Amino acid sequence: MSTSCDGVGDSGGGMSCSLLHANPEFRPVYIKVGGYECVPSKWSLVPIELNKLVINSTDETNKWTTRQAIFPQDVSQLKALHTEYSEKRLITITRSTEYWTNYVSAELGESLWVLEDNASIVAWLSIRKRGDRYQLREFGADFGNKHSISNVISFALKRLLGVALQQIGEDVHVDSDKKVSLLLPTFILSDMQQEKMNGANNEVGSNLVDDCLLFDNDNVIEENDDGW
């Protein structure tokens, strides 16, 4: 998932594409030249209680592990997962092996974390600090249902956000009473809500309800991105 793009769609339905941060001043040109209509990216600002996150690098079964991504070793798995999670569902760029190896590795570096199930990558995440809040830069998860877990997005966010925030300097622990704000694409919240509605059992010992209640949905603020 690339979290920094405005969608630009063909109003005639013949073509769709995405452009990185189309300046609002240029949008009349797109409309005049090609009949394109700019569509803002939908984002949401959500509060997170640090005591709800998990920072253990492994669980008691040694099955689930969080670690920093390793390039180029992880590229083939990340590329395949991104194809299923983002490219087949969303308007986004197609990422080649070279794109992952040369650009993503340099752009995200040590901020990119992965969640593994027995050495198989299940999800990945990168965040950055912007003022008094954090922004999700990169996220994706395995929708292939190959793992013994139904709420994979909620499960992954709870663990990957924990280590990513701790890396930046937040004191993440069970006794913390601090809240932080996270800006993320709204469709991820929709995916989490769908997981909760599905109500399947989580077989890894984690509480499905607790994972799906990671965010305070009553205090979500819509902050759509209209570009630069």
mmCIF file of N, CA and C in Angstrom, residues 122-209:
data_model
loop_
_atom_site.group_PDB
_atom_site.id
_atom_site.type_symbol
_atom_site.label_atom_id
_atom_site.label_comp_id
_atom_site.label_asym_id
_atom_site.label_seq_id
_atom_site.Cartn_x
_atom_site.Cartn_y
_atom_site.Cartn_z
ATOM 1 N N VAL A 122 3.381 -12.318 7.128
ATOM 2 C CA VAL A 122 1.926 -12.200 7.164
ATOM 3 C C VAL A 122 1.486 -10.749 6.945
ATOM 4 N N ALA A 123 2.309 -9.788 7.417
ATOM 5 C CA ALA A 123 1.949 -8.379 7.301
ATOM 6 C C ALA A 123 3.212 -7.532 7.393
ATOM 7 N N TRP A 124 3.106 -6.283 6.950
ATOM 8 C CA TRP A 124 4.230 -5.351 7.038
ATOM 9 C C TRP A 124 3.710 -3.952 7.326
ATOM 10 N N LEU A 125 4.565 -3.103 7.904
ATOM 11 C CA LEU A 125 4.120 -1.776 8.340
ATOM 12 C C LEU A 125 5.300 -0.828 8.481
ATOM 13 N N SER A 126 5.045 0.437 8.158
ATOM 14 C CA SER A 126 5.987 1.519 8.437
ATOM 15 C C SER A 126 5.183 2.745 8.830
ATOM 16 N N ILE A 127 5.660 3.481 9.840
ATOM 17 C CA ILE A 127 5.017 4.721 10.249
ATOM 18 C C ILE A 127 6.066 5.819 10.313
ATOM 19 N N ARG A 128 5.597 7.061 10.377
ATOM 20 C CA ARG A 128 6.497 8.190 10.584
ATOM 21 C C ARG A 128 5.809 9.203 11.480
ATOM 22 N N LYS A 129 6.594 10.002 12.154
ATOM 23 C CA LYS A 129 6.057 11.048 13.017
ATOM 24 C C LYS A 129 5.892 12.324 12.214
ATOM 25 N N ARG A 130 4.718 12.929 12.306
ATOM 26 C CA ARG A 130 4.443 14.190 11.620
ATOM 27 C C ARG A 130 3.798 15.140 12.626
ATOM 28 N N GLY A 131 4.613 16.038 13.177
ATOM 29 C CA GLY A 131 4.120 16.950 14.197
ATOM 30 C C GLY A 131 3.794 16.203 15.475
ATOM 31 N N ASP A 132 2.565 16.353 15.953
ATOM 32 C CA ASP A 132 2.160 15.699 17.194
ATOM 33 C C ASP A 132 1.410 14.397 16.944
ATOM 34 N N ARG A 133 1.534 13.855 15.751
ATOM 35 C CA ARG A 133 0.826 12.624 15.411
ATOM 36 C C ARG A 133 1.735 11.700 14.607
ATOM 37 N N TYR A 134 1.245 10.499 14.374
ATOM 38 C CA TYR A 134 1.960 9.542 13.538
ATOM 39 C C TYR A 134 1.127 9.265 12.287
ATOM 40 N N GLN A 135 1.827 8.920 11.204
ATOM 41 C CA GLN A 135 1.139 8.594 9.957
ATOM 42 C C GLN A 135 1.588 7.219 9.478
ATOM 43 N N LEU A 136 0.617 6.436 9.050
ATOM 44 C CA LEU A 136 0.925 5.142 8.462
ATOM 45 C C LEU A 136 1.479 5.366 7.058
ATOM 46 N N ARG A 137 2.720 4.999 6.842
ATOM 47 C CA ARG A 137 3.358 5.188 5.529
ATOM 48 C C ARG A 137 3.142 3.975 4.636
ATOM 49 N N GLU A 138 3.102 2.816 5.242
ATOM 50 C CA GLU A 138 3.065 1.573 4.480
ATOM 51 C C GLU A 138 2.410 0.497 5.332
ATOM 52 N N PHE A 139 1.474 -0.248 4.728
ATOM 53 C CA PHE A 139 0.853 -1.362 5.453
ATOM 54 C C PHE A 139 0.242 -2.330 4.454
ATOM 55 N N GLY A 140 0.271 -3.578 4.816
ATOM 56 C CA GLY A 140 -0.404 -4.606 4.041
ATOM 57 C C GLY A 140 -0.456 -5.884 4.846
ATOM 58 N N ALA A 141 -1.363 -6.779 4.474
ATOM 59 C CA ALA A 141 -1.513 -8.038 5.195
ATOM 60 C C ALA A 141 -1.932 -9.134 4.231
ATOM 61 N N ASP A 142 -1.740 -10.360 4.659
ATOM 62 C CA ASP A 142 -2.051 -11.523 3.841
ATOM 63 C C ASP A 142 -3.541 -11.830 3.934
ATOM 64 N N PHE A 143 -4.237 -11.617 2.833
ATOM 65 C CA PHE A 143 -5.659 -11.936 2.774
ATOM 66 C C PHE A 143 -5.904 -13.358 2.283
ATOM 67 N N GLY A 144 -4.822 -14.139 2.142
ATOM 68 C CA GLY A 144 -4.966 -15.466 1.556
ATOM 69 C C GLY A 144 -5.571 -16.500 2.487
ATOM 70 N N ASN A 145 -5.786 -16.118 3.755
ATOM 71 C CA ASN A 145 -6.401 -17.031 4.725
ATOM 72 C C ASN A 145 -5.622 -18.343 4.858
ATOM 73 N N LYS A 146 -4.300 -18.243 4.775
ATOM 74 C CA LYS A 146 -3.470 -19.440 4.909
ATOM 75 C C LYS A 146 -3.027 -19.645 6.355
ATOM 76 N N HIS A 147 -3.358 -18.698 7.217
ATOM 77 C CA HIS A 147 -2.842 -18.736 8.579
ATOM 78 C C HIS A 147 -3.969 -19.027 9.564
ATOM 79 N N SER A 148 -3.597 -19.458 10.745
ATOM 80 C CA SER A 148 -4.583 -19.836 11.755
ATOM 81 C C SER A 148 -5.097 -18.610 12.495
ATOM 82 N N ILE A 149 -5.530 -17.629 11.732
ATOM 83 C CA ILE A 149 -6.019 -16.388 12.334
ATOM 84 C C ILE A 149 -6.993 -15.729 11.367
ATOM 85 N N SER A 150 -8.088 -15.241 11.901
ATOM 86 C CA SER A 150 -9.110 -14.646 11.046
ATOM 87 C C SER A 150 -8.996 -13.127 10.979
ATOM 88 N N ASN A 151 -8.634 -12.505 12.095
ATOM 89 C CA ASN A 151 -8.555 -11.047 12.149
ATOM 90 C C ASN A 151 -7.124 -10.588 11.904
ATOM 91 N N VAL A 152 -6.602 -10.912 10.727
ATOM 92 C CA VAL A 152 -5.186 -10.721 10.467
ATOM 93 C C VAL A 152 -4.786 -9.244 10.506
ATOM 94 N N ILE A 153 -5.644 -8.329 10.035
ATOM 95 C CA ILE A 153 -5.282 -6.909 10.018
ATOM 96 C C ILE A 153 -5.179 -6.361 11.431
ATOM 97 N N SER A 154 -6.191 -6.610 12.242
ATOM 98 C CA SER A 154 -6.183 -6.133 13.627
ATOM 99 C C SER A 154 -5.047 -6.771 14.417
ATOM 100 N N PHE A 155 -4.870 -8.066 14.234
ATOM 101 C CA PHE A 155 -3.814 -8.799 14.920
ATOM 102 C C PHE A 155 -2.440 -8.227 14.562
ATOM 103 N N ALA A 156 -2.232 -7.955 13.269
ATOM 104 C CA ALA A 156 -0.946 -7.452 12.813
ATOM 105 C C ALA A 156 -0.698 -6.021 13.279
ATOM 106 N N LEU A 157 -1.691 -5.155 13.165
ATOM 107 C CA LEU A 157 -1.524 -3.759 13.577
ATOM 108 C C LEU A 157 -1.187 -3.662 15.061
ATOM 109 N N LYS A 158 -1.821 -4.482 15.866
ATOM 110 C CA LYS A 158 -1.590 -4.440 17.311
ATOM 111 C C LYS A 158 -0.125 -4.727 17.636
ATOM 112 N N ARG A 159 0.503 -5.597 16.869
ATOM 113 C CA ARG A 159 1.877 -5.991 17.126
ATOM 114 C C ARG A 159 2.896 -5.116 16.391
ATOM 115 N N LEU A 160 2.615 -4.805 15.140
ATOM 116 C CA LEU A 160 3.568 -4.004 14.369
ATOM 117 C C LEU A 160 3.605 -2.553 14.837
ATOM 118 N N LEU A 161 2.457 -1.996 15.203
ATOM 119 C CA LEU A 161 2.453 -0.631 15.731
ATOM 120 C C LEU A 161 3.227 -0.554 17.042
ATOM 121 N N GLY A 162 3.148 -1.616 17.841
ATOM 122 C CA GLY A 162 3.864 -1.620 19.110
ATOM 123 C C GLY A 162 5.364 -1.457 18.919
ATOM 124 N N VAL A 163 5.955 -2.279 18.043
ATOM 125 C CA VAL A 163 7.403 -2.210 17.849
ATOM 126 C C VAL A 163 7.804 -0.949 17.076
ATOM 127 N N ALA A 164 6.949 -0.507 16.144
ATOM 128 C CA ALA A 164 7.284 0.687 15.365
ATOM 129 C C ALA A 164 7.265 1.939 16.238
ATOM 130 N N LEU A 165 6.279 2.064 17.100
ATOM 131 C CA LEU A 165 6.210 3.223 17.998
ATOM 132 C C LEU A 165 7.328 3.189 19.023
ATOM 133 N N GLN A 166 7.646 2.003 19.503
ATOM 134 C CA GLN A 166 8.758 1.877 20.451
ATOM 135 C C GLN A 166 10.075 2.278 19.784
ATOM 136 N N GLN A 167 10.256 1.928 18.522
ATOM 137 C CA GLN A 167 11.467 2.292 17.792
ATOM 138 C C GLN A 167 11.625 3.810 17.706
ATOM 139 N N ILE A 168 10.509 4.516 17.528
ATOM 140 C CA ILE A 168 10.542 5.970 17.402
ATOM 141 C C ILE A 168 10.788 6.647 18.751
ATOM 142 N N GLY A 169 10.468 5.936 19.845
ATOM 143 C CA GLY A 169 10.738 6.505 21.156
ATOM 144 C C GLY A 169 9.581 6.495 22.133
ATOM 145 N N GLU A 170 8.414 5.959 21.710
ATOM 146 C CA GLU A 170 7.286 5.871 22.629
ATOM 147 C C GLU A 170 7.509 4.761 23.644
ATOM 148 N N ASP A 171 7.059 4.996 24.857
ATOM 149 C CA ASP A 171 7.190 4.015 25.927
ATOM 150 C C ASP A 171 5.950 3.127 25.914
ATOM 151 N N VAL A 172 6.035 2.039 25.167
ATOM 152 C CA VAL A 172 4.898 1.142 24.982
ATOM 153 C C VAL A 172 4.944 0.040 26.027
ATOM 154 N N HIS A 173 3.972 0.043 26.941
ATOM 155 C CA HIS A 173 3.887 -1.026 27.942
ATOM 156 C C HIS A 173 2.471 -1.088 28.498
ATOM 157 N N VAL A 174 2.160 -2.171 29.186
ATOM 158 C CA VAL A 174 0.788 -2.444 29.611
ATOM 159 C C VAL A 174 0.277 -1.454 30.646
ATOM 160 N N ASP A 175 1.175 -0.773 31.356
ATOM 161 C CA ASP A 175 0.756 0.165 32.397
ATOM 162 C C ASP A 175 0.678 1.609 31.901
ATOM 163 N N SER A 176 0.949 1.809 30.627
ATOM 164 C CA SER A 176 0.930 3.167 30.088
ATOM 165 C C SER A 176 -0.504 3.695 29.997
ATOM 166 N N ASP A 177 -0.673 4.970 30.333
ATOM 167 C CA ASP A 177 -1.986 5.602 30.185
ATOM 168 C C ASP A 177 -1.965 6.639 29.063
ATOM 169 N N LYS A 178 -0.927 6.594 28.232
ATOM 170 C CA LYS A 178 -0.779 7.572 27.161
ATOM 171 C C LYS A 178 -1.539 7.149 25.910
ATOM 172 N N LYS A 179 -2.068 8.134 25.206
ATOM 173 C CA LYS A 179 -2.681 7.925 23.907
ATOM 174 C C LYS A 179 -1.891 8.680 22.845
ATOM 175 N N VAL A 180 -1.805 8.099 21.660
ATOM 176 C CA VAL A 180 -1.205 8.782 20.521
ATOM 177 C C VAL A 180 -2.223 8.781 19.386
ATOM 178 N N SER A 181 -2.018 9.663 18.420
ATOM 179 C CA SER A 181 -2.927 9.755 17.278
ATOM 180 C C SER A 181 -2.238 9.204 16.040
ATOM 181 N N LEU A 182 -2.971 8.401 15.283
ATOM 182 C CA LEU A 182 -2.451 7.787 14.066
ATOM 183 C C LEU A 182 -3.344 8.140 12.884
ATOM 184 N N LEU A 183 -2.719 8.655 11.822
ATOM 185 C CA LEU A 183 -3.435 8.946 10.586
ATOM 186 C C LEU A 183 -3.229 7.780 9.638
ATOM 187 N N LEU A 184 -4.339 7.200 9.176
ATOM 188 C CA LEU A 184 -4.243 6.035 8.313
ATOM 189 C C LEU A 184 -5.356 6.045 7.273
ATOM 190 N N PRO A 185 -5.176 5.349 6.148
ATOM 191 C CA PRO A 185 -6.230 5.289 5.132
ATOM 192 C C PRO A 185 -7.509 4.688 5.707
ATOM 193 N N THR A 186 -8.627 5.296 5.381
ATOM 194 C CA THR A 186 -9.904 4.889 5.962
ATOM 195 C C THR A 186 -10.275 3.462 5.605
ATOM 196 N N PHE A 187 -9.848 2.978 4.453
ATOM 197 C CA PHE A 187 -10.249 1.623 4.051
ATOM 198 C C PHE A 187 -9.703 0.562 5.003
ATOM 199 N N ILE A 188 -8.611 0.872 5.712
ATOM 200 C CA ILE A 188 -8.089 -0.094 6.684
ATOM 201 C C ILE A 188 -9.056 -0.249 7.849
ATOM 202 N N LEU A 189 -9.656 0.859 8.285
ATOM 203 C CA LEU A 189 -10.676 0.774 9.332
ATOM 204 C C LEU A 189 -11.861 -0.057 8.853
ATOM 205 N N SER A 190 -12.230 0.109 7.594
ATOM 206 C CA SER A 190 -13.333 -0.678 7.032
ATOM 207 C C SER A 190 -12.990 -2.161 7.009
ATOM 208 N N ASP A 191 -11.734 -2.473 6.665
ATOM 209 C CA ASP A 191 -11.295 -3.869 6.673
ATOM 210 C C ASP A 191 -11.359 -4.454 8.078
ATOM 211 N N MET A 192 -10.948 -3.666 9.069
ATOM 212 C CA MET A 192 -10.991 -4.139 10.458
ATOM 213 C C MET A 192 -12.419 -4.369 10.910
ATOM 214 N N GLN A 193 -13.315 -3.475 10.515
ATOM 215 C CA GLN A 193 -14.718 -3.640 10.878
ATOM 216 C C GLN A 193 -15.297 -4.898 10.245
ATOM 217 N N GLN A 194 -14.895 -5.185 9.012
ATOM 218 C CA GLN A 194 -15.370 -6.397 8.338
ATOM 219 C C GLN A 194 -14.872 -7.637 9.062
ATOM 220 N N GLU A 195 -13.622 -7.597 9.515
ATOM 221 C CA GLU A 195 -13.089 -8.718 10.284
ATOM 222 C C GLU A 195 -13.923 -8.954 11.544
ATOM 223 N N LYS A 196 -14.274 -7.879 12.215
ATOM 224 C CA LYS A 196 -15.060 -7.995 13.438
ATOM 225 C C LYS A 196 -16.429 -8.585 13.143
ATOM 226 N N MET A 197 -17.038 -8.165 12.040
ATOM 227 C CA MET A 197 -18.357 -8.676 11.670
ATOM 228 C C MET A 197 -18.298 -10.153 11.297
ATOM 229 N N ASN A 198 -17.183 -10.569 10.704
ATOM 230 C CA ASN A 198 -17.051 -11.976 10.331
ATOM 231 C C ASN A 198 -17.080 -12.869 11.559
ATOM 232 N N GLY A 199 -16.474 -12.380 12.651
ATOM 233 C CA GLY A 199 -16.598 -13.043 13.941
ATOM 234 C C GLY A 199 -16.003 -14.433 14.025
ATOM 235 N N ALA A 200 -15.076 -14.772 13.140
ATOM 236 C CA ALA A 200 -14.464 -16.095 13.205
ATOM 237 C C ALA A 200 -13.520 -16.184 14.396
ATOM 238 N N ASN A 201 -13.227 -17.400 14.810
ATOM 239 C CA ASN A 201 -12.363 -17.593 15.968
ATOM 240 C C ASN A 201 -10.904 -17.347 15.621
ATOM 241 N N ASN A 202 -10.212 -16.763 16.561
ATOM 242 C CA ASN A 202 -8.782 -16.558 16.434
ATOM 243 C C ASN A 202 -8.087 -17.703 17.154
ATOM 244 N N GLU A 203 -7.363 -18.523 16.412
ATOM 245 C CA GLU A 203 -6.821 -19.749 16.978
ATOM 246 C C GLU A 203 -5.440 -19.592 17.598
ATOM 247 N N VAL A 204 -4.913 -18.383 17.625
ATOM 248 C CA VAL A 204 -3.561 -18.216 18.165
ATOM 249 C C VAL A 204 -3.575 -17.760 19.613
ATOM 250 N N GLY A 205 -4.747 -17.771 20.246
ATOM 251 C CA GLY A 205 -4.814 -17.435 21.651
ATOM 252 C C GLY A 205 -5.068 -15.980 21.916
ATOM 253 N N SER A 206 -5.060 -15.133 20.900
ATOM 254 C CA SER A 206 -5.351 -13.720 21.089
ATOM 255 C C SER A 206 -6.848 -13.513 21.114
ATOM 256 N N ASN A 207 -7.287 -12.491 21.831
ATOM 257 C CA ASN A 207 -8.708 -12.222 21.931
ATOM 258 C C ASN A 207 -9.170 -11.437 20.709
ATOM 259 N N LEU A 208 -10.073 -12.026 19.943
ATOM 260 C CA LEU A 208 -10.546 -11.402 18.702
ATOM 261 C C LEU A 208 -11.165 -10.052 18.975
ATOM 262 N N VAL A 209 -11.988 -9.943 20.003
ATOM 263 C CA VAL A 209 -12.665 -8.681 20.301
ATOM 264 C C VAL A 209 -11.650 -7.614 20.690
#
